[in-house]
C-alpha atoms as one frame of an Amber mdcrd trajectory, in Angstrom:
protein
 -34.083 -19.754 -13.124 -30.974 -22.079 -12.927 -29.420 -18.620 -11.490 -31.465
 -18.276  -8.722 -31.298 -21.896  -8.177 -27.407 -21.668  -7.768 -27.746 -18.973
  -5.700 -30.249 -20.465  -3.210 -27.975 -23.595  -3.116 -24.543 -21.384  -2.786
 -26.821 -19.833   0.192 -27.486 -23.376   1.707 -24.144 -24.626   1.636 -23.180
 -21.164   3.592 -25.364 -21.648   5.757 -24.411 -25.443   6.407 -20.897 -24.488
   6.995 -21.670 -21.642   9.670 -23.316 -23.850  11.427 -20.818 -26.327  11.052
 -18.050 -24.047  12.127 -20.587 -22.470  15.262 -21.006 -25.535  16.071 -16.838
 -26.741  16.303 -16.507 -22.829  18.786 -19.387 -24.403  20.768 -17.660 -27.734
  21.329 -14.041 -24.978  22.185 -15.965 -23.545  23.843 -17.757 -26.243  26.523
 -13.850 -27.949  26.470 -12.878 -24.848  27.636 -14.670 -24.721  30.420 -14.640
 -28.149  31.422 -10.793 -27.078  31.989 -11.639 -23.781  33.583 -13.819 -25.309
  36.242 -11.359 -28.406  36.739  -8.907 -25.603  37.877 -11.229 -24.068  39.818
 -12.006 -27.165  41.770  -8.331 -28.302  42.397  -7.538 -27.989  46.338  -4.077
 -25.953  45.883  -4.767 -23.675  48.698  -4.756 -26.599  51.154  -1.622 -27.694
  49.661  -0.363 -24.427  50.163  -1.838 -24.331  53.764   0.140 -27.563  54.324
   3.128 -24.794  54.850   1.484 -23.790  58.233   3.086 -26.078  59.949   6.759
 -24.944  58.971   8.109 -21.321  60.807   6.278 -18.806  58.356   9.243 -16.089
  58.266  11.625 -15.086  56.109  12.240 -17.070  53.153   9.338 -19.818  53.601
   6.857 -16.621  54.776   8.093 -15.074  51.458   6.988 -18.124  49.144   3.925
 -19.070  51.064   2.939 -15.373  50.339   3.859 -15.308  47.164   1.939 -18.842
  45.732  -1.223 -17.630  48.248  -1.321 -14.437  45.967  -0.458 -16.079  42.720
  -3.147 -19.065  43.382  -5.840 -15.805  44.627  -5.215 -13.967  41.548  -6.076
 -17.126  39.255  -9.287 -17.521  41.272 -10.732 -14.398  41.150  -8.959 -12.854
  38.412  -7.713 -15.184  35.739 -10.190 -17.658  35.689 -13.096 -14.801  36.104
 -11.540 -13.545  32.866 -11.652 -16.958  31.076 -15.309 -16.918  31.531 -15.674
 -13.418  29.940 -14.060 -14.817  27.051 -15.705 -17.612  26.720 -18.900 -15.891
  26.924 -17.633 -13.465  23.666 -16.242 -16.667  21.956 -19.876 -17.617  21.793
 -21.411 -14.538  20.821 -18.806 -14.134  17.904 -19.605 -17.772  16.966 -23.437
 -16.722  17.345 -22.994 -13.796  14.790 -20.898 -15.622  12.557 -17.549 -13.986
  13.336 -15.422 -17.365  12.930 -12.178 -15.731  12.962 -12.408 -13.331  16.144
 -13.828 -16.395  18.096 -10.806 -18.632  17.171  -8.910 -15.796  18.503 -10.476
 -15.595  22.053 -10.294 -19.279  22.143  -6.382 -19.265  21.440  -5.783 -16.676
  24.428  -8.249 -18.309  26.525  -5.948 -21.347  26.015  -2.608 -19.640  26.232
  -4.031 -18.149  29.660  -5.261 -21.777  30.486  -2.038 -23.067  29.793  -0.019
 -20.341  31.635  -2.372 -21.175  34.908  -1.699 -25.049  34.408   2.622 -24.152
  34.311   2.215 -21.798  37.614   0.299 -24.005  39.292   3.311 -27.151  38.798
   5.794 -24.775  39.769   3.916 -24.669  43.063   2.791 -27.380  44.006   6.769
 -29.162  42.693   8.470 -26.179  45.092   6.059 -26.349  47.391   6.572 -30.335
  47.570  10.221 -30.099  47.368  10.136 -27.438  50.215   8.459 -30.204  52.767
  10.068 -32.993  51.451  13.734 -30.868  52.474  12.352 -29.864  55.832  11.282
 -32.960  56.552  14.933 -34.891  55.605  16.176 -32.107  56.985  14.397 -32.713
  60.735  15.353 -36.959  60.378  18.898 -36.495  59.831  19.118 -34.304  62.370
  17.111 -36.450  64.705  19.970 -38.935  64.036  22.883 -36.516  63.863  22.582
 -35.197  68.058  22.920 -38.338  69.505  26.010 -39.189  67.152  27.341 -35.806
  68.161  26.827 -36.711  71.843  28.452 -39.991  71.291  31.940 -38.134  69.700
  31.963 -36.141  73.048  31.563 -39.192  75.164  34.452 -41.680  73.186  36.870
 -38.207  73.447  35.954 -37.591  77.401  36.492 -41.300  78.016  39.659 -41.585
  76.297  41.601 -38.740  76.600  44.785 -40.200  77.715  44.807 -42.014  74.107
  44.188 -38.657  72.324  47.440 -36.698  74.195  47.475 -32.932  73.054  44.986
 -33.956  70.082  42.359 -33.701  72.493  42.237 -30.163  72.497  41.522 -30.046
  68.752  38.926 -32.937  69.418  37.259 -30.212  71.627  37.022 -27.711  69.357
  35.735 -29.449  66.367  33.058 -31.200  68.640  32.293 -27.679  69.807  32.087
 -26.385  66.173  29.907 -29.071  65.186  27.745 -27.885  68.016  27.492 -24.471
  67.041  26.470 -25.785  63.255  23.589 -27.735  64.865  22.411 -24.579  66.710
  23.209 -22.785  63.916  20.635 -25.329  61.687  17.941 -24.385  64.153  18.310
 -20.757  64.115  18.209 -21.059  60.226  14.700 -23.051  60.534  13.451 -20.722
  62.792  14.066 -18.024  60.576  12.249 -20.360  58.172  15.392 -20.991  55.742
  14.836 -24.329  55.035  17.332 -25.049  52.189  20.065 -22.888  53.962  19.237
 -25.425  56.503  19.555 -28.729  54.349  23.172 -27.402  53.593  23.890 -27.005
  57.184  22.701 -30.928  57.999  24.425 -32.157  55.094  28.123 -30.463  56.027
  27.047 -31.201  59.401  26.804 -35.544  58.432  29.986 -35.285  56.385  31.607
 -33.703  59.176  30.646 -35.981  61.998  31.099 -39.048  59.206  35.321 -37.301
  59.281  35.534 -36.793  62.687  34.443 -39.818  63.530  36.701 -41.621  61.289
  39.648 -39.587  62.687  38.849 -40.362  66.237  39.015 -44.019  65.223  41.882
 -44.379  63.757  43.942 -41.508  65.325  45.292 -43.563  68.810  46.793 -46.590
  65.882  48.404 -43.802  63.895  49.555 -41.440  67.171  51.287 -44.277  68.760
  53.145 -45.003  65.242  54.457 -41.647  64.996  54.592 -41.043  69.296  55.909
 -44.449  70.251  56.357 -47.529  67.984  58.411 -46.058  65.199  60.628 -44.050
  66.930  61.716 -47.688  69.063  62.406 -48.970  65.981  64.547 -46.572  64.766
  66.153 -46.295  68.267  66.557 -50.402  68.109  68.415 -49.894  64.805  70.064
 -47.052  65.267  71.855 -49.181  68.323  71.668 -52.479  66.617  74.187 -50.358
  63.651  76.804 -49.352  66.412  76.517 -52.897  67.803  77.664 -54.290  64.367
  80.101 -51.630  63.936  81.879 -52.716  66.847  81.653 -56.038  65.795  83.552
 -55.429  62.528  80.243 -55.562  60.185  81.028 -53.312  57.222  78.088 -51.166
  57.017  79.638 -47.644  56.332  78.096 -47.723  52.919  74.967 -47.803  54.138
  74.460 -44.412  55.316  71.914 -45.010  57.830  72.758 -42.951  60.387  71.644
 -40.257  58.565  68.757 -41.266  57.321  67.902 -42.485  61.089  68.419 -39.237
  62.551  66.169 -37.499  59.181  63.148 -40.029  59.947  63.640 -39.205  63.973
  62.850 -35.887  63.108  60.269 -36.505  60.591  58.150 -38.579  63.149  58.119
 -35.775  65.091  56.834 -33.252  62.383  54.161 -36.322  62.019  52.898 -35.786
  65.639  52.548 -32.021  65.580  50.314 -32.443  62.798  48.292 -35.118  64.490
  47.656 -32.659  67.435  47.081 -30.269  65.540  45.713 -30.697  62.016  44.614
 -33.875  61.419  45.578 -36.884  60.301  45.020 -37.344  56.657  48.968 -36.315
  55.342  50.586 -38.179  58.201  48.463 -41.494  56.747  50.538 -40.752  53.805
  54.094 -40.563  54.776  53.766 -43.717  57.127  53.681 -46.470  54.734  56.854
 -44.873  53.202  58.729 -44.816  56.337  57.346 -48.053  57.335  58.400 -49.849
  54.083  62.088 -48.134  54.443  62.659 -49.297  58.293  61.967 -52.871  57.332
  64.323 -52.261  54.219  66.691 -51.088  56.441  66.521 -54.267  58.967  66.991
 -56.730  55.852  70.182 -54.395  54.502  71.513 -54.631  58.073  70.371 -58.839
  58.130  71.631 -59.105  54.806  75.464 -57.848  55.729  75.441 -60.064  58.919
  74.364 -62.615  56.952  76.802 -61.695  53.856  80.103 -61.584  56.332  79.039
 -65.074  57.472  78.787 -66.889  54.146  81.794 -65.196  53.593  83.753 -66.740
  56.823  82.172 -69.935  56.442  82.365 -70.390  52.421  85.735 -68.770  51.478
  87.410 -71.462  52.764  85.653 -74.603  50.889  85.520 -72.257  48.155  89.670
 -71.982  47.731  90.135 -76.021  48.832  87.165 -76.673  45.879  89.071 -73.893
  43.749  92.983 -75.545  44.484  91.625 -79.080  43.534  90.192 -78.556  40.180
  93.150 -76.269  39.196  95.256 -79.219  40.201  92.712 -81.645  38.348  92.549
 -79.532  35.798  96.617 -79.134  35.166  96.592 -83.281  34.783  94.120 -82.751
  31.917  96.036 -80.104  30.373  99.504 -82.067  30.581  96.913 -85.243  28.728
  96.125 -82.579  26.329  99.419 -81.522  25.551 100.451 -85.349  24.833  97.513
 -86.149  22.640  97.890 -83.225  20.708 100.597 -84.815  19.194  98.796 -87.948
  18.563  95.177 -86.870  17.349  94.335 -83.884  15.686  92.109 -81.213  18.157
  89.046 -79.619  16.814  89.219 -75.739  16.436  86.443 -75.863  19.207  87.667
 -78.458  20.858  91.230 -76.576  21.295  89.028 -73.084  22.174  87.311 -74.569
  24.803  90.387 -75.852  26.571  91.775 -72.395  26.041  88.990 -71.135  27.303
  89.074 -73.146  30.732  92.861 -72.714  31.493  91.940 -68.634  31.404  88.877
 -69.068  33.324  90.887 -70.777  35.958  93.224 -68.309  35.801  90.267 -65.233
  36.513  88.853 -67.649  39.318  92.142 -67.592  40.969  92.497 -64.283  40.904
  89.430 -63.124  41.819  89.726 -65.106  45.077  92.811 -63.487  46.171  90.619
 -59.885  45.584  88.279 -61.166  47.504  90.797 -62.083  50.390  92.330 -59.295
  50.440  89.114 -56.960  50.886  88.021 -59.165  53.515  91.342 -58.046  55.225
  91.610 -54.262  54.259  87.703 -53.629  54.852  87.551 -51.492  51.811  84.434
 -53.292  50.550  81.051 -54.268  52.154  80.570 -58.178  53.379  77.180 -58.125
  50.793  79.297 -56.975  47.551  81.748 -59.058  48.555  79.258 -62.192  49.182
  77.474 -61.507  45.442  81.334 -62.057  44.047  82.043 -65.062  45.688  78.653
 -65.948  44.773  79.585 -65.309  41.081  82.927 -67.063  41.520  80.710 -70.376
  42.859  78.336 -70.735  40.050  81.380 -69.939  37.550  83.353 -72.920  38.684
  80.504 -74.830  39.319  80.047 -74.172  35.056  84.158 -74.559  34.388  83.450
 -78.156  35.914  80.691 -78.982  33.934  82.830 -77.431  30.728  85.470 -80.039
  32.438  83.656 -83.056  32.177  82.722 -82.351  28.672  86.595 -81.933  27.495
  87.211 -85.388  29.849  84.349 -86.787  28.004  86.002 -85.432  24.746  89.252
 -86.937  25.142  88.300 -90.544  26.428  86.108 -90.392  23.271  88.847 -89.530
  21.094  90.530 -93.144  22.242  87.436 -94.713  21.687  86.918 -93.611  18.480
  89.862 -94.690  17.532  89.478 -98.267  18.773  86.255 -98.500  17.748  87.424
 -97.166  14.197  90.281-100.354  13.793  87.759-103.037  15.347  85.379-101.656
  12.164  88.294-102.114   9.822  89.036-105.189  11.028  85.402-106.521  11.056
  85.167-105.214   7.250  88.588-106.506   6.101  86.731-110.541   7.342  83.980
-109.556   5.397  85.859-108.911   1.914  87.374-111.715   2.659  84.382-113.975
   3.332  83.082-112.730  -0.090  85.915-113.831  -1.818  85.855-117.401  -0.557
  82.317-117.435  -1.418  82.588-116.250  -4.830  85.885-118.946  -5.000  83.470
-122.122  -3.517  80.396-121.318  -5.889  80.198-123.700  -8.596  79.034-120.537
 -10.985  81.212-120.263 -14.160  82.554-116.773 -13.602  82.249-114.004 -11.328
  80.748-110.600 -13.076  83.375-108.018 -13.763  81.220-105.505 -11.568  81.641
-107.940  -8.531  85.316-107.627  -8.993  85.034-104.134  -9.548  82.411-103.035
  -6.295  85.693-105.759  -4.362  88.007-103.962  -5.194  86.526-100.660  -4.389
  85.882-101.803  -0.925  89.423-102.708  -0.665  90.462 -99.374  -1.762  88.420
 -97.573   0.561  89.270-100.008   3.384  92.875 -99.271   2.657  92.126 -95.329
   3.168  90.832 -96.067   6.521  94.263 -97.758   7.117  95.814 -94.655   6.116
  93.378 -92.372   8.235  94.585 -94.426  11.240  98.115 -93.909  10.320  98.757
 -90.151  10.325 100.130 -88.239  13.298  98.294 -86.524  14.879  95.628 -88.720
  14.254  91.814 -87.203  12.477  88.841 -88.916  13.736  86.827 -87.211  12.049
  88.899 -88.326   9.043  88.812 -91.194  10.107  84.905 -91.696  10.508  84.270
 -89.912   7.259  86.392 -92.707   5.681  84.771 -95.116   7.953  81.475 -94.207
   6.400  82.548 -94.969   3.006  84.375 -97.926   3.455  81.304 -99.522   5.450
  79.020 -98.349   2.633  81.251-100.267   0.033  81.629-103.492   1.719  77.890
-103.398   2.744  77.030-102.666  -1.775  79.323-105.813  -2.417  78.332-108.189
   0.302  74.239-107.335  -0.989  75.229-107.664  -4.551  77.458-110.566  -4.309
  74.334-112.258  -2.813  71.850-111.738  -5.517  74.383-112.071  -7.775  74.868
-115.335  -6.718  71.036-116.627  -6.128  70.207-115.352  -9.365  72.909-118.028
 -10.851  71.507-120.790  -8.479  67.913-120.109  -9.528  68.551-120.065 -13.208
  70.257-123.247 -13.051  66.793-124.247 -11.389  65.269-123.472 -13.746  66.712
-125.092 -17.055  67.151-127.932 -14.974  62.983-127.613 -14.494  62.328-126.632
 -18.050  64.008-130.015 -19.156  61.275-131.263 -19.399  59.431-129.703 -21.676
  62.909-129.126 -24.162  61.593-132.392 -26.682  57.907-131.191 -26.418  58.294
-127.579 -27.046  61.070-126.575 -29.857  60.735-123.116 -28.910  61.317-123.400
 -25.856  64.309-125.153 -26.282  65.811-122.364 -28.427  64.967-120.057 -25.538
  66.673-122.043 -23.182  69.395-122.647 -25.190  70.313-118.833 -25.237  69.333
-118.597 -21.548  72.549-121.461 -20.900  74.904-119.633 -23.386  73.487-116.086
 -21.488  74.671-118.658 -17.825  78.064-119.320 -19.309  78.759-115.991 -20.377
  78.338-114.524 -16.513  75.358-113.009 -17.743  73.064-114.288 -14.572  70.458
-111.878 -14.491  69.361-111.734 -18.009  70.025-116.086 -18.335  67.273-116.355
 -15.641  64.497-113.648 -17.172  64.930-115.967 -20.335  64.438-119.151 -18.274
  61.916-117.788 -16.651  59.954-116.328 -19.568  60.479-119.378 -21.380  59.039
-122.078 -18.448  56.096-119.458 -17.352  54.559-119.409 -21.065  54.311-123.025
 -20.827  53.684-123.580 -17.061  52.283-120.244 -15.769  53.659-119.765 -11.937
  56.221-122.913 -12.227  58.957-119.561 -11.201  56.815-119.514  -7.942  57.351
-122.925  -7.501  61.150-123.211  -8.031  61.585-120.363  -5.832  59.855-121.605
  -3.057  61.449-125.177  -3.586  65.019-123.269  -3.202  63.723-121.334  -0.216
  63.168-124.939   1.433  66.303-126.123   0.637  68.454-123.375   1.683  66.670
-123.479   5.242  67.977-127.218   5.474
């Protein structure tokens, strides 16, 4: 029983999915032909008839022919066909044969598909196809009249286009022959042979039109301007020649004579080529005719600096030699009074050879002014040279002047310093000698007598032939620094001695009242007596603060007040 039962059940769930899977071919099947008749109903044979209007021969009668047949066979072929298969698609679905309707469906789609690509390719050829006649037509709408207007600007100016014209002719004449040429190719119904003639034929006109433009500027260059320049400096050279204006070197004749002929290379080409290389070799010769005027300008120019300078130049030159042989005799006296720095003596060195070069060089220079061996402008860049060179030896001049004087003051300034110093050991002393201290530290005597010593080497730095300032100041230095450490320490010295005695004399007071202070300030006087001022008045001090806190304060300020009376 449960066998049969399985059985009916397996037979139910068969049936289920047959109908299931019928029932997925059906719904193939209707999508199908919803795409079947949606190609059926699309107008592409009025799109193709569209091509009526163009010539219908040769290559357009070719591909109208061809997508007519091609969209006549899918009509009553292809599609036909579909329909046959999708009427066995349903009968295999209807008898349960699953697998040979899926495989009617997926032809019935590949043949779908390959209707759906041909049909793109015609219509996108066919649109291309209208869409180049039409461009085609619009250009050339604009293109005759631009033609025309060539024609016109070469007829009305032919004086301005010489033997060019001729060439003008013939290019308008070709760029006739394209245009009939374009409409013998639509006629014929070769519409993209066409296109290519239209868009030669713009580029074309677009050149030619350029050319005619610009070729009267660039003709009269080459035929006219140019050539009078080079004529104007080819005689403008003799003329200085004759005149004595060194320009030999130059080599322009030459070159004149090369360009002459090159200009006239430049104007065959215009009439007959074009004008495109000749744009390129005129900014070169352009560039090199001005270069040539400011080479010729510049020798003019050189040979008068040279007339009008050479003289100031030697009187300028003659002085400072003169100026400078006073220095050097100066020199050669204080050499055996001061001593010379290495540098010092280089530098004069230095300036009598530099002097000697200038001097030289100037008598060169006169002589190639006279023999003409040289050109005015090399000539001018030396004197030039020789200018700024003095113009530096002066400067180097002043420095040495400045060098010397110095050396003189240096020394009187050095002997006023020794002088001031020598009052100032000597103001110490009677200082120390009218204090009523009782002794004077031995390290006062000892930073005196230093400062003595090193005043006295001074003295001795002054004395030697030839004198050393540097010596000198180097002793200087020291001496100044010595006198300086005695005069500061001779001064606290000293107010330390007043201010202790200050201070006992304040701390008397308290001497009865405070034994131990008294002993304090008993060592602090014996500390006074033995010179012993610094360490007598930190006793004191101590001593008078622990019973009076800031009484030190006091006393100083009390001293402060007297020494200001």
């Amino acid at each position: 029983m449960a066998y049969i039962i399985g059985v009916i059940l397996a037979i139910i769930v068969l049936i289920i999915i047959g109908l299931i899977l019928r029932k997925r071919v059906y719904e193939t099947v209707d999508q199908h032909e919803s795409w079947k008749l949606d190609i059926m109903n699309r107008n592409v044979a009025a799109e193709i008839a569209r091509m009526k209007n163009l010539n219908l021969s040769g290559e357009t009668k070719e591909k109208f022919e061809m997508w007519k047949d091609r969209w006549e066979y899918i009509v009553t072929k292809e599609l036909p066909d579909v329909e046959e298969y999708l009427f066995d698609a349903e009968e295999a679905a209807d008898r349960y044969r699953f697998r040979t309707a899926n495989k009617i469906l997926r032809k019935i789609e590949q043949v779908l598909h390959s209707i759906e690509k041909d049909i793109g390719q015609i219509l996108l050829e066919l649109e291309e196809l209208l869409k180049t006649e039409e461009e085609s037509r619009k250009e050339v709408e604009q293109l005759q009249p631009l033609i025309k207007d060539l024609r016109k600007t070469l007829s009305q100016n032919r004086f301005q286009y010489d033997k060019a014209e001729v060439r003008f002719d013939v290019e308008i004449d070709e760029l006739e022959d394209e245009l009939k040429e374009y409409y013998e190719q639509v006629a014929s119904g070769s519409y993209s042979e066409a296109k290519e003639i239209v868009n030669q034929l713009n580029e074309r006109i677009n050149e030619l039109e350029k050319e005619l433009n610009e070729f009267p500027e660039i003709y009269r260059l080459c035929r006219h301007d140019l050539p009078a320049q080079l004529d104007d400096l080819h005689a403008g050279l003799r003329s200085m020649k004759e005149e004595g204006y060194r320009v030999e070197h130059l080599g322009f004749e030459k070159e004149i004579n090369d360009y002459q002929s090159r200009l006239l290379d430049c104007v065959h080409a215009l009439e007959k080529s074009g004008t495109e290389e000749v744009k390129k070799t005129l900014p070169e010769l352009e560039e090199r005719i001005q270069e040539m005027y400011q080479l010729l300008e510049k020798e003019a120019l050189a040979k008068n600096y040279l007339e009008t300078k050479i003289p100031g130049y030697q009187s300028t030159l003659s002085e400072f030699s003169n100026l400078f042989q006073g220095t050097k005799e100066e020199v050669e006296q204080l050499r055996s009074a001061y001593y010379f720095e290495d540098h010092d003596t280089e530098k004069y060195l230095t300036l009598e050879k530099m002097i000697d070069q200038l001097n030289n060089q100037l008598q060169e220079i006169k002589e190639d002014m006279d023999n003409k061996s040289l050109a005015h402008s090399e000539l001018r860049n030396r004197l030039e040279e020789g200018f700024a060179q003095l113009e530096k030896l002066q400067e180097e001049h002043e420095q040495l002047k400045k060098r010397i004087n110095n050396l003189r003051k240096d020394e009187l300034e050095a002997k006023e310093k020794l002088t001031e110093m020598r009052d100032q050991i000597q103001y110490i002393h009677r200082k120390l000698t009218k204090s009523n201290i009782p002794g004077v530290p031995n390290y006062i005597w000892n930073l005196m007598e230093s400062a003595i010593e090193k005043n006295d080497r001074v003295f001795q730095a002054l004395e030697k032939q030839p004198l050393d300032i540097s010596a000198v100041q180097q002793a200087l230095s020291k001496a100044n620094k010595a006198v300086s450490e005695a005069m500061d320490k001779t001064d606290v010295m000293l107010e330390q001695a007043y201010l202790t005695e200050q201070v006992i004399q304040y701390a008397n007071r308290y001497r009865s009242a405070y034994p131990v202070l008294a002993g304090k300030l008993h060592e602090s006087e014996r500390l006074f007596r033995s010179n012993e001022y610094e360490l007598a008045l930190e006793q004191a001090a101590a001593a008078v603060e622990e019973i009076e806190p800031g009484a030190l304060k006091k006393i100083e300020k009390n001293q402060e007040a007297i020494a200001q009376l």
